[in-house]
C-alpha cells in the first residue's frame, strides 16, 4: 500500500542499525527516562489505570514493521510502553510477526496481552501496541504530550515543509524529546565512480521532491529544515551523519542490498526521465555486474536529529 514492503524494510534494518548515531540516541534515552521519572513524581491526574504507569512511554511515527523499537528498546532501561503508528495495514501486520521472531531469537517471551504484544525479557516488560493512522490527515489524533519520547525513522524525507512545521510546533508545545533517525540527505557515492552516476543522482534528487502523500516533499533538505524549525521553537537540537556503508566484500547481505539499490536507482531515473531509459539500463547492467563481482561499494547519506525541550535542564 505505501510502497514500502516488509522485505525491503527487513533488508535495510541491519544497515540502519549500523548507521545510527549512538551519542544522539544516548541523549534521547536520558531525556526520556528523566521525563518518565518527572511524570511519575507528579500526582496522578486521571483515575484511569494505565498499564504499568511507571513504564517509559514512546510513540514511533511511521513505524513500518517496528525496526526503530528493535534498536531502541534494548537501550532503554526498565518497562516500556510503545505505540507504533503507521497507515499501512500490511506493515502493521508485519510488526507482530517481526517482533515475535526478534523476541524469540533472543530467548524473550512474546505474548498477545494488554491490548497489544507484551515482550518479557526477564528483566523488563515492553508493551507494544499498533495504531493504524494516516499521519497526513490525522496526525493530531496522536497526543504527543502523553508520551515520554517521540521517535521516527526513515520518514521525514517523505513529508512536506508544512507537515514538518506542524511536527516542530507540536514537539515544542508538548515539550517532549524527539529522535528522528535516518533521514536521507541526498548523498549517494558509488565506488568506483562511473559515467552515469551524475545523471542517476540528479534523477533521484528530483524524485525525492515529489509528493509522497503529504504534498511536495522536502527530500534531502528535510532534516536540516526540521532542525531549523525546532531551533526557532526554542528546542535544543543536535544532528549527526548516519550513513549506510554497503561495502564490497560485505557478504550476501551487502550484495543483495547493492543489487536492490542499483535496480531502485535505475527505476527511479527511468520514471523521472523516460527518454533516457536506455542510458539508465546500461548504467544498471554495469553496476549489477560490479555488485555480483564484489567490486562495488555504496555510501548513502543520512542524518539523525535529536530535539530536546528547551530550558536549563536540557
Ligand atoms: C521508509 S519506511 C520506514 C519504516 C520504519 N520507520 C523503518 O525504519 O523501517 C516509511 C514508512 O512511512 C509510512 N508512511 C508513509 N506515509 C504515511 C502516512 N501518511 N501515514 C502513516 N505512515 C505513513 C510507510 O507506511 C512506511 O512504514
Short mmCIF file of C-alpha atoms and ligand atoms in Angstrom, two decimals:
data_model
loop_
_atom_site.label_atom_id
_atom_site.label_comp_id
_atom_site.label_asym_id
_atom_site.label_seq_id
_atom_site.Cartn_x
_atom_site.Cartn_y
_atom_site.Cartn_z
CA UNK A 1 0.00 0.00 0.00
CA UNK A 2 2.69 2.53 0.98
CA UNK A 3 5.31 1.23 -1.44
CA UNK A 4 7.48 0.09 1.47
CA UNK A 5 7.20 -3.65 1.62
CA UNK A 6 8.24 -5.59 4.69
CA UNK A 7 11.02 -7.40 2.78
CA UNK A 8 12.66 -4.09 1.87
CA UNK A 9 12.40 -2.83 5.45
CA UNK A 10 13.94 -6.10 6.71
CA UNK A 11 16.80 -5.82 4.18
CA UNK A 12 17.66 -2.29 5.29
CA UNK A 13 17.28 -2.91 9.03
CA UNK A 14 20.89 -4.02 9.75
CA UNK A 15 22.30 -1.16 7.64
CA UNK A 16 20.07 1.29 9.52
CA UNK A 17 21.15 -0.14 12.87
CA UNK A 18 24.85 0.15 11.99
CA UNK A 19 24.48 3.70 10.69
CA UNK A 20 22.69 5.31 13.65
CA UNK A 21 24.46 7.85 15.81
CA UNK A 22 24.93 6.35 19.27
CA UNK A 23 25.60 9.64 21.07
CA UNK A 24 22.30 11.24 19.99
CA UNK A 25 20.42 8.06 20.92
CA UNK A 26 22.03 8.10 24.37
CA UNK A 27 20.99 11.74 24.95
CA UNK A 28 17.46 10.93 23.79
CA UNK A 29 17.23 7.97 26.16
CA UNK A 30 18.44 10.02 29.12
CA UNK A 31 15.79 12.66 28.36
CA UNK A 32 13.04 10.02 28.03
CA UNK A 33 13.99 8.43 31.35
CA UNK A 34 14.04 11.83 33.05
CA UNK A 35 10.64 12.80 31.66
CA UNK A 36 9.15 9.48 32.77
CA UNK A 37 10.62 9.98 36.24
CA UNK A 38 9.18 13.52 36.44
CA UNK A 39 5.77 12.23 35.36
CA UNK A 40 5.88 9.52 37.99
CA UNK A 41 6.73 12.06 40.71
CA UNK A 42 3.58 14.06 39.89
CA UNK A 43 0.25 13.13 41.47
CA UNK A 44 -1.88 11.12 39.02
CA UNK A 45 -4.46 13.35 37.31
CA UNK A 46 -6.55 10.51 35.93
CA UNK A 47 -8.29 7.69 37.72
CA UNK A 48 -7.92 5.52 34.60
CA UNK A 49 -5.46 2.78 35.38
CA UNK A 50 -2.92 2.52 32.61
CA UNK A 51 -0.59 -0.42 32.03
CA UNK A 52 2.46 -0.14 34.32
CA UNK A 53 2.26 3.66 34.87
CA UNK A 54 5.99 3.87 35.66
CA UNK A 55 6.95 2.48 32.21
CA UNK A 56 8.61 4.84 29.71
CA UNK A 57 6.02 5.72 27.05
CA UNK A 58 7.17 6.08 23.46
CA UNK A 59 5.45 6.65 20.16
CA UNK A 60 7.11 5.73 16.86
CA UNK A 61 5.67 7.65 13.90
CA UNK A 62 5.59 5.77 10.56
CA UNK A 63 6.84 2.69 12.36
CA UNK A 64 6.71 0.28 9.42
CA UNK A 65 7.44 -3.21 10.73
CA UNK A 66 8.85 -1.89 14.03
CA UNK A 67 12.59 -1.66 13.37
CA UNK A 68 13.03 1.50 15.46
CA UNK A 69 11.73 -0.28 18.55
CA UNK A 70 14.09 -3.19 17.92
CA UNK A 71 17.05 -0.81 18.11
CA UNK A 72 15.91 1.49 20.93
CA UNK A 73 14.02 -0.76 23.36
CA UNK A 74 17.12 -2.74 24.42
CA UNK A 75 18.93 0.55 25.10
CA UNK A 76 16.21 1.93 27.38
CA UNK A 77 16.10 0.75 30.97
CA UNK A 78 13.06 -0.89 32.56
CA UNK A 79 9.48 -1.34 31.47
CA UNK A 80 8.34 0.37 28.31
CA UNK A 81 5.03 1.11 26.63
CA UNK A 82 5.30 1.64 22.85
CA UNK A 83 2.72 2.83 20.34
CA UNK A 84 3.68 2.07 16.73
CA UNK A 85 1.78 4.27 14.26
CA UNK A 86 1.60 3.61 10.53
CA UNK A 87 -1.04 3.82 7.81
CA UNK A 88 -0.14 0.58 6.04
CA UNK A 89 -2.12 -2.45 7.29
CA UNK A 90 0.37 -4.90 5.79
CA UNK A 91 3.25 -3.32 7.68
CA UNK A 92 1.19 -3.25 10.87
CA UNK A 93 0.58 -6.98 10.41
CA UNK A 94 4.33 -7.43 9.86
CA UNK A 95 5.09 -5.73 13.20
CA UNK A 96 3.70 -8.62 15.25
CA UNK A 97 5.47 -11.16 13.05
CA UNK A 98 8.86 -9.40 13.14
CA UNK A 99 8.69 -8.58 16.85
CA UNK A 100 7.74 -12.18 17.68
CA UNK A 101 10.65 -13.50 15.61
CA UNK A 102 13.06 -10.98 17.12
CA UNK A 103 12.00 -11.72 20.70
CA UNK A 104 12.29 -15.49 20.11
CA UNK A 105 15.80 -15.08 18.65
CA UNK A 106 16.84 -13.51 21.97
CA UNK A 107 15.06 -16.01 24.16
CA UNK A 108 12.41 -13.48 25.29
CA UNK A 109 8.78 -14.34 25.72
CA UNK A 110 6.32 -12.54 23.46
CA UNK A 111 2.60 -12.87 24.09
CA UNK A 112 -0.60 -11.22 22.96
CA UNK A 113 -1.83 -9.34 26.02
CA UNK A 114 -2.76 -5.91 27.37
CA UNK A 115 -4.23 -4.74 24.05
CA UNK A 116 -1.07 -5.49 22.08
CA UNK A 117 2.04 -7.59 22.42
CA UNK A 118 3.99 -7.92 25.62
CA UNK A 119 7.66 -8.83 25.34
CA UNK A 120 9.09 -10.16 28.58
CA UNK A 121 12.89 -10.03 28.59
CA UNK A 122 13.18 -11.44 32.10
CA UNK A 123 14.45 -8.01 33.27
CA UNK A 124 11.59 -5.87 31.99
CA UNK A 125 8.30 -5.93 30.13
CA UNK A 126 7.68 -3.98 26.95
CA UNK A 127 4.13 -3.49 25.79
CA UNK A 128 3.78 -2.77 22.06
CA UNK A 129 0.52 -1.55 20.58
CA UNK A 130 -0.14 -0.72 16.93
CA UNK A 131 -2.29 2.09 15.63
CA UNK A 132 -3.32 2.43 12.01
CA UNK A 133 -3.43 6.12 11.19
CA UNK A 134 -2.78 8.45 8.28
CA UNK A 135 -0.20 10.88 9.63
CA UNK A 136 -1.07 13.40 6.95
CA UNK A 137 -4.79 13.70 7.72
CA UNK A 138 -4.97 12.53 11.31
CA UNK A 139 -1.64 13.42 12.94
CA UNK A 140 -3.42 15.48 15.62
CA UNK A 141 -5.01 12.29 16.94
CA UNK A 142 -1.62 11.27 18.34
CA UNK A 143 -1.37 13.06 21.70
CA UNK A 144 2.38 13.72 21.71
CA UNK A 145 2.29 15.14 25.24
CA UNK A 146 1.17 11.82 26.69
CA UNK A 147 4.49 10.20 25.73
CA UNK A 148 7.96 10.49 27.23
CA UNK A 149 9.60 10.33 23.81
CA UNK A 150 8.70 10.56 20.13
CA UNK A 151 10.68 8.64 17.52
CA UNK A 152 10.60 8.27 13.77
CA UNK A 153 12.95 6.64 11.29
CA UNK A 154 13.34 6.98 7.53
CA UNK A 155 10.22 9.10 7.28
CA UNK A 156 10.96 12.83 7.31
CA UNK A 157 12.19 12.92 3.70
CA UNK A 158 8.70 11.82 2.59
CA UNK A 159 6.79 14.71 4.12
CA UNK A 160 6.15 18.35 3.21
CA UNK A 161 7.53 21.52 4.73
CA UNK A 162 4.09 22.26 6.17
CA UNK A 163 3.97 18.88 7.91
CA UNK A 164 7.44 19.39 9.37
CA UNK A 165 6.30 22.77 10.72
CA UNK A 166 3.36 21.02 12.39
CA UNK A 167 5.69 18.44 13.87
CA UNK A 168 8.11 21.07 15.20
CA UNK A 169 5.29 23.11 16.75
CA UNK A 170 3.73 20.06 18.36
CA UNK A 171 7.05 18.79 19.75
CA UNK A 172 7.76 22.22 21.25
CA UNK A 173 4.27 22.60 22.75
CA UNK A 174 4.34 19.08 24.22
CA UNK A 175 7.95 19.66 25.40
CA UNK A 176 8.72 16.04 24.54
CA UNK A 177 12.08 14.69 23.30
CA UNK A 178 12.24 13.71 19.62
CA UNK A 179 14.68 11.35 17.91
CA UNK A 180 14.27 11.35 14.12
CA UNK A 181 16.79 8.97 12.61
CA UNK A 182 17.96 8.06 9.12
CA UNK A 183 16.56 10.88 7.04
CA UNK A 184 18.23 10.74 3.63
CA UNK A 185 20.34 13.79 2.84
CA UNK A 186 20.86 13.23 -0.89
CA UNK A 187 24.44 11.89 -0.89
CA UNK A 188 24.94 8.65 -2.79
CA UNK A 189 28.53 7.73 -3.50
CA UNK A 190 29.16 4.70 -5.68
CA UNK A 191 32.73 3.36 -5.58
CA UNK A 192 34.42 3.21 -8.00
CA UNK A 193 32.77 6.25 -9.62
CA UNK A 194 31.44 5.77 -13.14
CA UNK A 195 29.85 7.67 -16.02
CA UNK A 196 26.15 7.92 -15.41
CA UNK A 197 26.32 8.35 -11.62
CA UNK A 198 25.62 12.09 -12.01
CA UNK A 199 22.50 11.56 -14.16
CA UNK A 200 21.22 8.90 -11.77
CA UNK A 201 21.81 11.22 -8.79
CA UNK A 202 20.05 14.14 -10.48
CA UNK A 203 17.00 11.98 -11.26
CA UNK A 204 16.93 10.67 -7.70
CA UNK A 205 17.04 14.18 -6.28
CA UNK A 206 14.15 15.25 -8.49
CA UNK A 207 12.13 12.18 -7.49
CA UNK A 208 12.77 12.88 -3.80
CA UNK A 209 10.97 16.18 -4.04
CA UNK A 210 7.81 14.54 -5.37
CA UNK A 211 4.54 14.10 -3.49
CA UNK A 212 4.58 11.05 -1.21
CA UNK A 213 1.12 11.73 0.17
CA UNK A 214 1.93 14.94 2.07
CA UNK A 215 2.37 17.39 -0.82
CA UNK A 216 5.78 18.18 -2.30
CA UNK A 217 8.35 16.58 -0.02
CA UNK A 218 11.47 18.29 1.24
CA UNK A 219 13.53 15.18 0.48
CA UNK A 220 17.21 15.69 1.21
CA UNK A 221 16.56 19.05 2.91
CA UNK A 222 14.16 17.61 5.50
CA UNK A 223 16.44 17.03 8.50
CA UNK A 224 18.20 20.41 8.27
CA UNK A 225 14.84 22.17 7.74
CA UNK A 226 13.23 20.47 10.72
CA UNK A 227 16.24 21.28 12.85
CA UNK A 228 15.93 25.00 11.99
CA UNK A 229 12.19 24.89 12.78
CA UNK A 230 12.81 23.19 16.14
CA UNK A 231 15.57 25.68 16.96
CA UNK A 232 13.22 28.57 16.30
CA UNK A 233 10.60 26.93 18.57
CA UNK A 234 13.16 27.01 21.41
CA UNK A 235 14.18 23.33 21.37
CA UNK A 236 17.79 22.25 21.83
CA UNK A 237 18.84 20.22 18.82
CA UNK A 238 21.69 18.03 17.65
CA UNK A 239 22.32 16.50 14.25
CA UNK A 240 24.75 13.82 13.11
CA UNK A 241 25.55 11.89 9.97
CA UNK A 242 24.28 8.33 9.94
CA UNK A 243 25.37 6.94 6.60
CA UNK A 244 24.74 3.49 5.24
CA UNK A 245 28.01 1.83 4.29
CA UNK A 246 27.46 -1.03 1.92
CA UNK A 247 30.96 -2.32 1.35
CA UNK A 248 32.39 -4.53 -1.34
CA UNK A 249 33.15 -7.92 0.11
CA UNK A 250 30.37 -7.37 2.67
CA UNK A 251 28.83 -10.80 2.06
CA UNK A 252 25.46 -11.86 0.71
CA UNK A 253 23.51 -9.23 2.62
CA UNK A 254 25.62 -6.39 1.20
CA UNK A 255 25.41 -7.83 -2.31
CA UNK A 256 21.61 -8.12 -2.08
CA UNK A 257 21.46 -4.53 -0.86
CA UNK A 258 23.71 -3.28 -3.67
CA UNK A 259 21.62 -5.04 -6.33
CA UNK A 260 18.46 -3.61 -4.82
CA UNK A 261 19.90 -0.09 -4.73
CA UNK A 262 21.11 -0.34 -8.34
CA UNK A 263 17.68 -1.52 -9.53
CA UNK A 264 15.82 1.06 -7.46
CA UNK A 265 18.08 3.90 -8.66
CA UNK A 266 17.60 2.93 -12.31
CA UNK A 267 13.82 2.52 -11.89
CA UNK A 268 13.51 5.96 -10.29
CA UNK A 269 15.65 7.52 -13.04
CA UNK A 270 13.54 5.89 -15.78
CA UNK A 271 10.38 7.22 -14.11
CA UNK A 272 11.78 10.76 -13.94
CA UNK A 273 13.29 10.77 -17.46
CA UNK A 274 11.77 8.01 -19.64
CA UNK A 275 13.55 9.34 -22.73
CA UNK A 276 16.91 8.41 -21.20
CA UNK A 277 15.80 4.88 -20.19
CA UNK A 278 18.44 3.18 -22.38
CA UNK A 279 21.26 5.10 -20.66
CA UNK A 280 19.94 4.16 -17.23
CA UNK A 281 19.56 0.50 -18.25
CA UNK A 282 23.19 0.46 -19.38
CA UNK A 283 24.30 2.03 -16.10
CA UNK A 284 22.30 -0.55 -14.12
CA UNK A 285 23.70 -3.51 -16.11
CA UNK A 286 27.25 -2.29 -15.48
CA UNK A 287 26.66 -1.65 -11.77
CA UNK A 288 24.94 -5.04 -11.34
CA UNK A 289 27.92 -6.81 -12.86
CA UNK A 290 30.21 -4.96 -10.41
CA UNK A 291 27.97 -5.88 -7.46
CA UNK A 292 27.99 -9.54 -8.48
CA UNK A 293 31.78 -9.45 -8.94
CA UNK A 294 32.24 -7.95 -5.47
CA UNK A 295 33.85 -4.74 -6.75
CA UNK A 296 31.13 -2.20 -5.91
CA UNK A 297 30.60 -0.18 -2.71
CA UNK A 298 27.98 2.39 -1.85
CA UNK A 299 27.59 5.05 0.78
CA UNK A 300 24.14 6.57 1.28
CA UNK A 301 23.97 9.80 3.25
CA UNK A 302 21.52 10.00 6.16
CA UNK A 303 21.09 12.30 9.14
CA UNK A 304 19.93 11.64 12.71
CA UNK A 305 18.25 14.52 14.51
CA UNK A 306 17.61 14.99 18.22
CA UNK A 307 15.40 17.66 19.75
CA UNK A 308 15.08 18.24 23.48
CA UNK A 309 12.68 20.62 25.14
CA UNK A 310 14.34 23.99 25.74
CA UNK A 311 15.17 25.24 29.22
CA UNK A 312 18.01 24.94 31.65
CA UNK A 313 17.59 21.22 32.27
CA UNK A 314 18.13 20.32 28.58
C1 LIG B 1 10.89 4.11 4.68
S1 LIG B 1 9.55 3.45 5.59
C2 LIG B 1 10.24 3.44 7.23
C3 LIG B 1 9.55 2.47 8.14
C4 LIG B 1 10.20 2.29 9.51
N1 LIG B 1 10.25 3.53 10.24
C5 LIG B 1 11.59 1.69 9.36
O1 LIG B 1 12.56 2.40 9.60
O2 LIG B 1 11.70 0.52 8.99
C6 LIG B 1 8.39 4.80 5.65
C7 LIG B 1 7.16 4.47 6.46
O3 LIG B 1 6.27 5.60 6.41
C8 LIG B 1 4.95 5.10 6.43
N2 LIG B 1 4.05 6.15 5.93
C9 LIG B 1 4.13 6.79 4.73
N3 LIG B 1 3.11 7.67 4.61
C10 LIG B 1 2.39 7.59 5.77
C11 LIG B 1 1.21 8.25 6.26
N4 LIG B 1 0.56 9.16 5.51
N5 LIG B 1 0.76 7.94 7.48
C12 LIG B 1 1.40 7.00 8.24
N6 LIG B 1 2.50 6.34 7.83
C13 LIG B 1 3.00 6.63 6.62
C14 LIG B 1 5.03 3.90 5.50
O4 LIG B 1 3.93 3.04 5.62
C15 LIG B 1 6.35 3.28 5.95
O5 LIG B 1 6.15 2.39 7.01
#
